[in-house]
CSV table of C-alpha atoms in Angstrom, one decimal:
chain,number,residue,atom,x,y,z
N,1,MET,CA,-5.3,26.9,33.4
N,2,THR,CA,-7.7,28.9,30.7
N,3,ASP,CA,-8.8,28.0,27.6
N,4,SER,CA,-6.3,30.4,26.5
N,5,THR,CA,-3.9,27.5,26.5
N,6,LEU,CA,-5.8,25.4,24.1
N,7,PRO,CA,-5.4,25.2,20.4
N,8,PRO,CA,-8.2,27.0,18.8
N,9,GLY,CA,-11.1,25.1,17.1
N,10,ILE,CA,-14.7,24.3,16.7
N,11,HIS,CA,-16.2,23.9,20.2
N,12,ASN,CA,-19.9,22.9,18.5
N,13,LYS,CA,-20.2,19.0,20.0
N,14,LEU,CA,-22.6,18.1,18.0
N,15,LEU,CA,-21.8,19.9,14.8
N,16,ASN,CA,-18.2,18.4,14.8
N,17,PRO,CA,-19.4,14.8,14.6
N,18,ILE,CA,-21.7,15.4,12.2
N,19,LEU,CA,-19.2,17.3,10.2
N,20,TYR,CA,-16.7,14.6,10.6
N,21,LEU,CA,-18.8,11.8,9.7
N,22,LEU,CA,-20.5,14.0,6.4
N,23,GLY,CA,-16.5,14.1,5.0
N,24,PRO,CA,-13.7,13.7,7.0
N,25,TYR,CA,-10.9,14.3,4.4
N,26,ARG,CA,-12.8,17.4,3.4
N,27,PHE,CA,-13.4,18.5,7.4
N,28,TYR,CA,-9.7,18.0,7.9
N,29,GLU,CA,-9.0,19.9,4.9
N,30,LYS,CA,-10.6,23.2,5.8
N,31,VAL,CA,-9.7,22.8,9.8
N,32,PHE,CA,-6.7,22.5,9.4
N,33,ALA,CA,-6.0,25.0,6.7
N,34,ARG,CA,-8.4,27.3,9.1
N,35,TYR,CA,-6.5,26.8,12.9
N,36,GLY,CA,-3.2,25.3,12.2
N,37,ASP,CA,-1.7,22.0,12.4
N,38,THR,CA,-2.9,21.3,16.0
N,39,PHE,CA,-6.8,21.8,16.5
N,40,LEU,CA,-9.5,21.7,19.5
N,41,PHE,CA,-12.1,19.0,18.7
N,42,VAL,CA,-15.2,19.0,20.7
N,43,SER,CA,-17.4,16.0,20.7
N,44,PRO,CA,-20.4,14.8,23.4
N,45,ASN,CA,-16.9,12.2,24.2
N,46,GLY,CA,-15.1,15.1,25.5
N,47,PRO,CA,-12.4,18.1,24.2
N,48,VAL,CA,-9.9,16.2,22.1
N,49,ALA,CA,-6.2,18.3,20.8
N,50,VAL,CA,-6.0,16.9,17.1
N,51,THR,CA,-2.6,17.1,15.8
N,52,ARG,CA,-0.6,16.3,12.6
N,53,ASP,CA,2.5,17.8,13.2
N,54,PRO,CA,5.3,15.3,13.2
N,55,GLU,CA,6.6,17.2,16.8
N,56,HIS,CA,3.5,17.1,18.4
N,57,VAL,CA,2.9,13.3,17.3
N,58,LYS,CA,6.1,12.8,18.5
N,59,GLN,CA,5.6,14.1,22.3
N,60,ILE,CA,2.2,12.1,22.0
N,61,PHE,CA,3.8,8.6,21.3
N,62,THR,CA,6.4,9.5,23.4
N,63,LEU,CA,4.2,9.4,26.7
N,64,ASP,CA,4.5,6.9,28.9
N,65,THR,CA,2.3,4.1,29.6
N,66,SER,CA,1.4,5.7,33.4
N,67,GLN,CA,1.2,9.6,31.8
N,68,ILE,CA,-2.5,8.3,29.3
N,69,GLU,CA,-5.6,6.7,29.5
N,70,ILE,CA,-7.7,5.6,27.1
N,71,TYR,CA,-10.2,7.4,25.2
N,72,PRO,CA,-13.2,7.4,25.1
N,73,ASP,CA,-13.8,6.2,28.4
N,74,ASN,CA,-17.1,5.9,28.9
N,75,ASP,CA,-16.9,2.5,27.4
N,76,GLY,CA,-16.3,3.4,23.8
N,77,PRO,CA,-13.6,0.6,22.9
N,78,GLU,CA,-14.9,-1.5,25.7
N,79,PHE,CA,-18.4,-1.7,23.5
N,80,ILE,CA,-17.1,-3.3,20.0
N,81,VAL,CA,-14.2,-5.1,21.8
N,82,GLY,CA,-14.9,-6.4,25.1
N,83,LYS,CA,-13.1,-4.9,28.5
N,84,ASN,CA,-10.7,-8.0,28.7
N,85,SER,CA,-9.2,-6.5,25.7
N,86,VAL,CA,-5.3,-5.5,25.5
N,87,LEU,CA,-6.9,-2.1,23.8
N,88,VAL,CA,-8.7,-1.3,26.8
N,89,MET,CA,-6.3,-1.7,29.4
N,90,THR,CA,-3.8,0.6,30.7
N,91,ASP,CA,-0.6,0.3,33.5
N,92,ASP,CA,0.9,-2.6,34.0
N,93,PRO,CA,-1.8,-5.0,33.0
N,94,HIS,CA,-1.0,-3.8,29.6
N,95,ARG,CA,2.6,-4.5,29.3
N,96,ARG,CA,1.6,-7.6,30.9
N,97,GLU,CA,-1.1,-8.5,28.0
N,98,ARG,CA,1.5,-7.2,24.9
N,99,ARG,CA,4.4,-9.1,26.3
N,100,LEU,CA,1.9,-12.1,25.8
N,101,LEU,CA,0.3,-11.7,22.5
N,102,SER,CA,3.3,-10.3,20.6
N,103,PRO,CA,5.7,-13.0,19.8
N,104,PRO,CA,2.9,-14.5,16.9
N,105,PHE,CA,3.0,-11.3,14.9
N,106,HIS,CA,6.6,-11.2,14.5
N,107,GLY,CA,9.8,-13.1,13.3
N,108,ALA,CA,9.9,-16.9,12.2
N,109,ARG,CA,6.4,-17.0,14.0
N,110,MET,CA,4.8,-14.4,12.1
N,111,ARG,CA,6.3,-15.5,8.6
N,112,SER,CA,5.0,-19.6,9.6
N,113,TYR,CA,1.9,-18.1,8.4
N,114,ALA,CA,2.7,-17.6,4.5
N,115,GLN,CA,1.6,-20.4,3.5
N,116,VAL,CA,-2.3,-20.3,4.9
N,117,MET,CA,-2.2,-16.5,3.8
N,118,GLN,CA,-0.9,-17.8,-0.3
N,119,GLN,CA,-3.2,-20.6,0.4
N,120,ALA,CA,-6.8,-18.4,1.4
N,121,ALA,CA,-5.7,-16.4,-1.9
N,122,ARG,CA,-5.4,-19.1,-3.9
N,123,ASP,CA,-9.2,-20.5,-2.4
N,124,GLU,CA,-10.6,-17.6,-3.5
N,125,MET,CA,-9.4,-17.1,-6.7
N,126,LYS,CA,-11.0,-20.8,-7.2
N,127,SER,CA,-14.5,-18.9,-7.0
N,128,TRP,CA,-13.8,-15.8,-9.9
N,129,SER,CA,-14.6,-16.5,-13.7
N,130,VAL,CA,-13.5,-14.3,-16.3
N,131,GLY,CA,-15.9,-11.8,-16.9
N,132,GLN,CA,-17.2,-11.5,-13.1
N,133,VAL,CA,-16.9,-8.3,-11.6
N,134,VAL,CA,-15.9,-9.3,-7.8
N,135,ASP,CA,-16.1,-6.7,-4.9
N,136,PHE,CA,-12.5,-6.6,-4.3
N,137,GLN,CA,-13.5,-5.3,-0.5
N,138,LEU,CA,-15.7,-8.4,0.1
N,139,ALA,CA,-12.9,-10.6,-1.2
N,140,MET,CA,-10.1,-9.2,0.4
N,141,GLN,CA,-12.3,-9.7,3.8
N,142,ARG,CA,-13.0,-13.0,2.8
N,143,ILE,CA,-9.4,-13.9,2.2
N,144,SER,CA,-8.3,-12.0,5.7
N,145,LEU,CA,-10.9,-13.7,7.4
N,146,SER,CA,-10.1,-16.8,6.4
N,147,VAL,CA,-6.4,-16.4,8.0
N,148,ILE,CA,-7.4,-15.3,11.1
N,149,ALA,CA,-9.7,-18.5,11.1
N,150,GLN,CA,-6.8,-20.7,10.3
N,151,ALA,CA,-3.7,-19.2,11.9
N,152,VAL,CA,-5.9,-17.7,15.1
N,153,PHE,CA,-8.0,-20.3,15.8
N,154,GLY,CA,-6.6,-23.4,13.9
N,155,LEU,CA,-9.5,-24.3,12.1
N,156,SER,CA,-9.5,-26.7,8.8
N,157,ASP,CA,-12.6,-27.4,8.4
N,158,PRO,CA,-14.8,-25.2,5.3
N,159,ASP,CA,-17.4,-24.8,7.1
N,160,ASP,CA,-15.5,-23.4,10.7
N,161,VAL,CA,-13.8,-21.3,8.6
N,162,GLN,CA,-16.7,-19.8,6.6
N,163,ARG,CA,-19.1,-19.8,9.5
N,164,THR,CA,-16.4,-17.5,11.5
N,165,GLN,CA,-15.8,-15.2,8.3
N,166,GLN,CA,-19.7,-14.9,8.2
N,167,LEU,CA,-20.5,-13.8,11.8
N,168,SER,CA,-17.1,-11.8,12.0
N,169,ALA,CA,-18.4,-10.1,8.4
N,170,ASP,CA,-22.0,-9.6,10.2
N,171,TYR,CA,-20.7,-8.4,13.8
N,172,MET,CA,-18.7,-5.5,12.0
N,173,ASN,CA,-20.9,-4.7,9.0
N,174,SER,CA,-23.6,-3.6,12.1
N,175,LEU,CA,-21.7,-1.3,13.9
N,176,ASN,CA,-22.6,2.5,13.2
N,177,PRO,CA,-19.6,5.1,13.9
N,178,LEU,CA,-22.7,7.3,15.4
N,179,MET,CA,-22.2,4.4,18.2
N,180,LEU,CA,-18.8,6.7,18.6
N,181,PHE,CA,-19.4,10.0,18.6
N,182,PHE,CA,-22.3,9.3,20.8
N,183,PRO,CA,-22.1,7.7,24.1
N,184,LEU,CA,-25.9,8.1,25.0
N,185,LEU,CA,-26.3,6.0,22.0
N,186,ARG,CA,-24.3,2.9,23.4
N,187,LYS,CA,-26.2,2.8,26.6
N,188,GLU,CA,-29.7,0.3,26.9
N,189,TYR,CA,-32.8,2.1,27.5
N,190,PHE,CA,-36.0,-0.3,29.2
N,191,GLY,CA,-33.2,-3.8,28.8
N,192,ARG,CA,-33.8,-2.6,24.9
N,193,SER,CA,-30.8,-1.2,23.1
N,194,LEU,CA,-30.7,1.2,20.1
N,195,PHE,CA,-28.7,-0.6,17.6
N,196,PRO,CA,-30.2,-4.3,18.0
N,197,LYS,CA,-28.7,-5.7,14.9
N,198,THR,CA,-25.7,-5.0,16.3
N,199,VAL,CA,-26.4,-6.5,20.3
N,200,ASN,CA,-27.8,-9.7,18.5
N,201,ALA,CA,-24.0,-10.1,16.2
N,202,ARG,CA,-22.0,-9.6,19.2
N,203,ARG,CA,-24.3,-12.5,21.2
N,204,ASP,CA,-23.9,-14.3,18.2
N,205,LEU,CA,-20.1,-14.1,17.2
N,206,GLU,CA,-19.2,-14.8,21.4
N,207,GLN,CA,-21.3,-17.6,21.1
N,208,LEU,CA,-18.9,-19.0,18.3
N,209,LEU,CA,-15.8,-17.6,20.3
N,210,MET,CA,-16.7,-19.4,23.6
N,211,GLU,CA,-17.3,-22.6,21.8
N,212,GLN,CA,-14.1,-22.1,20.1
N,213,ILE,CA,-12.4,-21.6,23.0
N,214,GLN,CA,-13.8,-24.8,25.0
N,215,ARG,CA,-12.6,-27.0,22.1
N,216,CYS,CA,-9.1,-25.8,22.3
N,217,ARG,CA,-8.9,-26.4,26.0
N,218,ALA,CA,-9.6,-29.9,25.0
N,219,ARG,CA,-7.2,-30.7,22.3
N,220,PRO,CA,-3.2,-30.9,22.5
N,221,GLN,CA,-1.4,-27.9,21.9
N,222,SER,CA,-0.6,-26.6,18.7
N,223,GLU,CA,0.7,-23.8,16.8
N,224,ASP,CA,-2.1,-21.6,16.2
N,225,ILE,CA,-3.1,-18.2,18.3
N,226,LEU,CA,-5.6,-19.6,20.4
N,227,SER,CA,-3.6,-22.5,21.6
N,228,MET,CA,-1.1,-20.4,22.3
N,229,MET,CA,-3.3,-18.4,24.9
N,230,VAL,CA,-5.2,-21.3,26.3
N,231,HIS,CA,-1.7,-22.2,27.5
N,232,ALA,CA,-0.1,-19.5,28.0
N,233,ARG,CA,0.9,-18.4,31.6
N,234,TYR,CA,1.5,-14.8,32.8
N,235,ASP,CA,5.0,-14.2,35.3
N,236,ASP,CA,3.2,-15.3,38.0
N,237,GLY,CA,1.9,-18.1,36.9
N,238,SER,CA,-1.8,-17.4,36.5
N,239,ALA,CA,-3.6,-18.7,32.8
N,240,MET,CA,-6.0,-16.8,30.9
N,241,SER,CA,-9.6,-16.8,31.8
N,242,ASP,CA,-12.3,-17.9,29.2
N,243,GLU,CA,-13.3,-14.4,29.0
N,244,GLN,CA,-10.2,-13.3,28.9
N,245,ILE,CA,-9.7,-15.5,26.1
N,246,ARG,CA,-13.0,-13.8,24.0
N,247,ASP,CA,-11.9,-10.4,24.1
N,248,GLU,CA,-8.4,-10.8,23.0
N,249,LEU,CA,-10.0,-12.9,20.0
N,250,PHE,CA,-12.6,-10.4,19.1
N,251,THR,CA,-9.4,-8.0,19.4
N,252,LEU,CA,-7.9,-10.2,16.9
N,253,MET,CA,-10.4,-11.1,14.2
N,254,LEU,CA,-12.0,-7.2,14.1
N,255,ALA,CA,-8.9,-5.0,14.6
N,256,GLY,CA,-6.4,-7.8,12.9
N,257,HIS,CA,-8.4,-8.5,9.7
N,258,GLU,CA,-10.0,-4.8,8.9
N,259,THR,CA,-7.0,-3.1,8.2
N,260,THR,CA,-5.5,-6.2,5.7
N,261,ALA,CA,-8.5,-6.5,4.2
N,262,LEU,CA,-9.6,-2.7,3.5
N,263,GLY,CA,-5.5,-1.7,3.2
N,264,LEU,CA,-5.8,-4.4,0.1
N,265,SER,CA,-8.7,-3.3,-1.3
N,266,TRP,CA,-7.3,0.4,-1.3
N,267,MET,CA,-4.1,-1.0,-2.9
N,268,PHE,CA,-5.7,-2.8,-6.2
N,269,TYR,CA,-8.0,0.2,-6.4
N,270,HIS,CA,-4.9,2.3,-6.7
N,271,LEU,CA,-2.7,0.3,-9.1
N,272,TYR,CA,-5.8,-0.1,-11.3
N,273,HIS,CA,-6.3,3.3,-11.6
N,274,ASN,CA,-2.7,4.2,-11.9
N,275,PRO,CA,-1.6,2.2,-14.6
N,276,GLU,CA,2.1,3.2,-15.0
N,277,THR,CA,2.7,1.9,-11.1
N,278,LEU,CA,1.1,-1.4,-12.2
N,279,VAL,CA,3.4,-1.8,-14.9
N,280,ARG,CA,6.4,-1.0,-12.4
N,281,LEU,CA,5.2,-3.6,-10.2
N,282,ARG,CA,5.0,-6.6,-12.4
N,283,GLN,CA,7.9,-6.1,-13.4
N,284,GLU,CA,9.9,-5.9,-10.0
N,285,LEU,CA,7.5,-9.3,-9.2
N,286,ALA,CA,8.7,-10.7,-13.0
N,287,THR,CA,12.6,-10.4,-11.5
N,288,ILE,CA,11.7,-12.9,-8.4
N,289,GLY,CA,10.4,-15.7,-10.7
N,290,THR,CA,7.1,-17.6,-11.2
N,291,SER,CA,7.9,-19.6,-8.0
N,292,PRO,CA,9.2,-17.8,-5.1
N,293,ASP,CA,9.8,-18.3,-2.0
N,294,ALA,CA,7.6,-15.9,0.8
N,295,GLU,CA,10.3,-14.2,1.6
N,296,SER,CA,11.6,-13.2,-2.2
N,297,ILE,CA,8.0,-11.3,-2.1
N,298,ALA,CA,8.1,-10.0,1.0
N,299,HIS,CA,11.4,-8.1,0.6
N,300,CYS,CA,10.9,-6.7,-2.8
N,301,ARG,CA,10.4,-3.0,-2.2
N,302,TYR,CA,8.4,-1.4,-4.9
N,303,LEU,CA,5.4,-3.6,-3.9
N,304,ASP,CA,6.2,-3.0,0.3
N,305,ALA,CA,6.1,0.9,-1.4
N,306,CYS,CA,2.6,0.0,-3.0
N,307,ALA,CA,1.0,-1.2,0.4
N,308,SER,CA,2.6,1.7,2.3
N,309,GLU,CA,1.6,4.2,-0.1
N,310,SER,CA,-2.1,2.8,0.2
N,311,LEU,CA,-2.1,2.5,3.9
N,312,ARG,CA,-1.3,6.2,4.0
N,313,MET,CA,-3.7,7.7,0.9
N,314,TYR,CA,-6.4,6.3,3.0
N,315,PRO,CA,-5.2,5.0,6.5
N,316,ILE,CA,-8.0,2.6,8.0
N,317,VAL,CA,-7.8,3.9,11.4
N,318,ALA,CA,-7.8,7.6,11.1
N,319,GLU,CA,-7.3,8.4,14.6
N,320,THR,CA,-4.8,7.7,17.6
N,321,PHE,CA,-6.4,8.5,20.8
N,322,ARG,CA,-5.1,9.2,24.2
N,323,ARG,CA,-6.2,10.4,27.7
N,324,LEU,CA,-3.9,12.4,29.3
N,325,ARG,CA,-3.1,11.9,33.3
N,326,VAL,CA,-1.1,14.7,32.9
N,327,PRO,CA,-0.6,18.3,31.3
N,328,ILE,CA,1.6,18.5,28.3
N,329,GLN,CA,3.3,21.2,26.2
N,330,LEU,CA,2.1,21.6,22.3
N,331,GLY,CA,4.2,23.7,21.4
N,332,PRO,CA,2.4,27.2,22.4
N,333,TYR,CA,-0.8,25.1,23.8
N,334,THR,CA,-0.7,23.5,27.2
N,335,ILE,CA,-3.2,20.4,27.1
N,336,PRO,CA,-4.6,19.4,30.7
N,337,ALA,CA,-5.1,16.7,32.2
N,338,GLY,CA,-8.1,14.8,31.5
N,339,HIS,CA,-8.3,16.0,28.1
N,340,ALA,CA,-7.7,14.2,25.4
N,341,VAL,CA,-4.8,14.0,22.8
N,342,SER,CA,-5.3,12.7,18.9
N,343,VAL,CA,-3.2,11.8,16.2
N,344,SER,CA,-4.6,12.0,12.8
N,345,ALA,CA,-3.5,9.7,10.3
N,346,ILE,CA,-5.7,12.0,7.8
N,347,GLY,CA,-3.9,14.6,8.7
N,348,VAL,CA,-0.4,13.6,8.9
N,349,HIS,CA,-0.8,11.4,5.9
N,350,HIS,CA,-1.6,14.8,4.1
N,351,ASN,CA,0.3,16.8,5.5
N,352,PRO,CA,2.0,18.9,2.5
N,353,ALA,CA,4.7,19.9,4.5
N,354,ILE,CA,5.9,15.6,4.5
N,355,TYR,CA,3.9,14.6,1.9
N,356,PRO,CA,3.6,16.9,-1.3
N,357,GLN,CA,0.7,16.1,-4.3
N,358,SER,CA,-0.4,13.7,-1.1
N,359,GLN,CA,-3.1,13.4,-3.3
N,360,GLN,CA,-1.5,11.5,-5.8
N,361,PHE,CA,-0.9,7.6,-5.4
N,362,ARG,CA,3.5,7.9,-5.6
N,363,PRO,CA,4.8,4.7,-3.9
N,364,GLU,CA,8.2,5.8,-5.3
N,365,ARG,CA,7.9,8.3,-2.3
N,366,PHE,CA,8.6,5.4,-0.1
N,367,LEU,CA,12.0,4.6,-1.6
N,368,GLU,CA,13.0,8.4,-2.2
N,369,ARG,CA,13.3,8.9,1.6
N,370,LYS,CA,12.6,7.1,4.9
N,371,PHE,CA,9.7,8.8,6.6
N,372,THR,CA,9.8,8.5,10.7
N,373,PRO,CA,7.1,6.9,12.8
N,374,PHE,CA,5.9,10.8,13.8
N,375,GLU,CA,5.3,11.4,9.8
N,376,TYR,CA,3.7,7.7,9.2
N,377,VAL,CA,1.2,6.3,11.7
N,378,PRO,CA,-0.9,4.0,9.9
N,379,PHE,CA,-1.0,1.0,12.5
N,380,GLY,CA,-0.2,4.3,15.5
N,381,GLY,CA,2.6,4.3,17.1
N,382,GLY,CA,4.0,4.7,20.8
N,383,THR,CA,3.4,1.9,23.8
N,384,ARG,CA,0.4,0.7,21.9
N,385,ARG,CA,1.8,0.8,18.7
N,386,CYS,CA,-0.9,-2.6,16.2
N,387,ILE,CA,0.7,-5.5,17.2
N,388,GLY,CA,-0.4,-7.3,14.6
N,389,ALA,CA,1.5,-4.1,11.8
N,390,ALA,CA,4.1,-6.3,10.8
N,391,PHE,CA,1.7,-9.7,9.7
N,392,ALA,CA,-0.7,-7.2,8.4
N,393,GLN,CA,2.0,-5.5,6.1
N,394,TYR,CA,3.5,-9.4,5.4
N,395,GLU,CA,0.1,-10.4,4.6
N,396,MET,CA,-1.0,-7.6,2.5
N,397,LYS,CA,2.3,-8.5,0.2
N,398,LEU,CA,2.0,-12.1,0.2
N,399,VAL,CA,-2.1,-11.8,-1.1
N,400,ALA,CA,-1.4,-8.5,-3.1
N,401,HIS,CA,1.6,-11.4,-5.4
N,402,GLU,CA,-0.4,-14.3,-5.3
N,403,ILE,CA,-3.5,-12.0,-7.1
N,404,LEU,CA,-1.3,-10.6,-9.9
N,405,ARG,CA,0.6,-13.8,-10.4
N,406,HIS,CA,-2.9,-15.1,-11.4
N,407,CYS,CA,-5.4,-12.6,-12.3
N,408,GLU,CA,-5.5,-9.5,-14.9
N,409,LEU,CA,-8.3,-7.4,-13.8
N,410,SER,CA,-9.7,-3.7,-14.7
N,411,PRO,CA,-11.7,-1.0,-12.5
N,412,ALA,CA,-15.4,-2.5,-13.3
N,413,ASN,CA,-16.1,1.6,-12.2
N,414,THR,CA,-14.3,4.5,-13.5
N,415,ARG,CA,-15.8,6.7,-10.9
N,416,PRO,CA,-13.1,7.6,-8.1
N,417,ILE,CA,-13.8,5.3,-4.9
N,418,LEU,CA,-13.9,7.7,-1.9
N,419,PRO,CA,-13.2,6.6,2.1
N,420,ALA,CA,-16.2,6.2,4.2
N,421,MET,CA,-16.3,5.6,8.0
N,422,ARG,CA,-17.8,2.0,8.9
N,423,GLY,CA,-17.9,1.6,12.4
N,424,PRO,CA,-14.5,2.1,14.0
N,425,THR,CA,-12.3,1.8,10.4
N,426,PHE,CA,-12.6,3.6,7.3
N,427,GLY,CA,-13.1,1.8,3.6
N,428,PRO,CA,-13.8,1.6,0.3
N,429,LYS,CA,-17.4,3.5,-0.2
N,430,GLY,CA,-19.3,1.0,-1.8
N,431,GLY,CA,-16.8,-1.5,-2.3
N,432,VAL,CA,-14.0,-1.6,-5.5
N,433,PRO,CA,-15.7,-3.3,-7.9
N,434,MET,CA,-13.3,-5.5,-10.0
N,435,GLN,CA,-14.0,-7.0,-13.4
N,436,ILE,CA,-12.1,-10.6,-13.7
N,437,VAL,CA,-10.1,-10.0,-17.6
N,438,ARG,CA,-7.9,-13.3,-17.3
N,439,GLN,CA,-7.0,-15.9,-14.9
N,440,ILE,CA,-3.0,-17.1,-15.3
N,441,PRO,CA,-2.4,-21.0,-13.9
């Protein structure tokens, strides 16, 4: 097999990550324009065939678990969430873990957390005052972490919730994107890490998680997700170890709250920079009354479209990677075993063939047609699609409704806010400052 079977691209493995980090949207716009919808991205983690072609996305997302591995395999995801996380498992262990973890994030179990989500938003709003400028990125993070603390850990004490919020935020804020692209930066040298802040923040968070696990084991079974994991049994009757539970808690806290918090931040940014959209949304919400139940809110079609469009414009996780165990054909290109492939959410969501005027915030596009799982990919896809996708979207809608019902806001910054990489996710660079104009009882 020769290099001529691979897609064209830039082979400078040091330059590519730098250009990407300086401006991923600008980088992709130029590279897709130059090389087409599938190109080769080479970095210190190895070569990756990146695509925004929905047919190629379909081929990648329909690969069987036995045909793929984790990328990067040199401790990349493991460095962030631990070696026992569902994110780094493959084959039967991955299938087994997904079966165990999925139920709380769907159906009636998920809907049972509605009041927790709404109350977390109300509690956050109590700290606001008219005229105050609130960074909505931090505010939505506090709300989402409060939901995680209560729904996952079953915490009710405000001090416990605040400590969980703080240590989780400290760890996420300590992650440097350079770690993900350059494996050598993740290693220790002479017993010291190049990023001691990250090591210390992880140690503190691990200690908190182990404390919560021990406390949970000492109390009767309850409805929170941690209790479910402590008392769960695999098909062979075995239980999860403390280390397994700890790493899955890492995953739920970090991957879980980031999508919701950053998605909500972008949603409010776009709504208040597109007043006609905000007017239409408020009109829809008025039709369900002043005290609607959670299901009435969740079924508001335009609210759902606004949430979907926010995640389309600026997806929180920009790439979905797979390392191949078998060669696959992507159109005219043959990608050999050992190489990686990536579905670029940025590329797919800004592919003009799928989304005309992709830079425009227009929720109506989600009312005009239904996009396939290979055209709309904010939560990845296939056998490794995010298990918390429905939970995140449900929370986004309930929290957005609660804030829009009780507050009138105004952008405190008229300048455009662009996405920036923060660890493994993308969020608003510099936050989303909003002024509290009026509070409505």
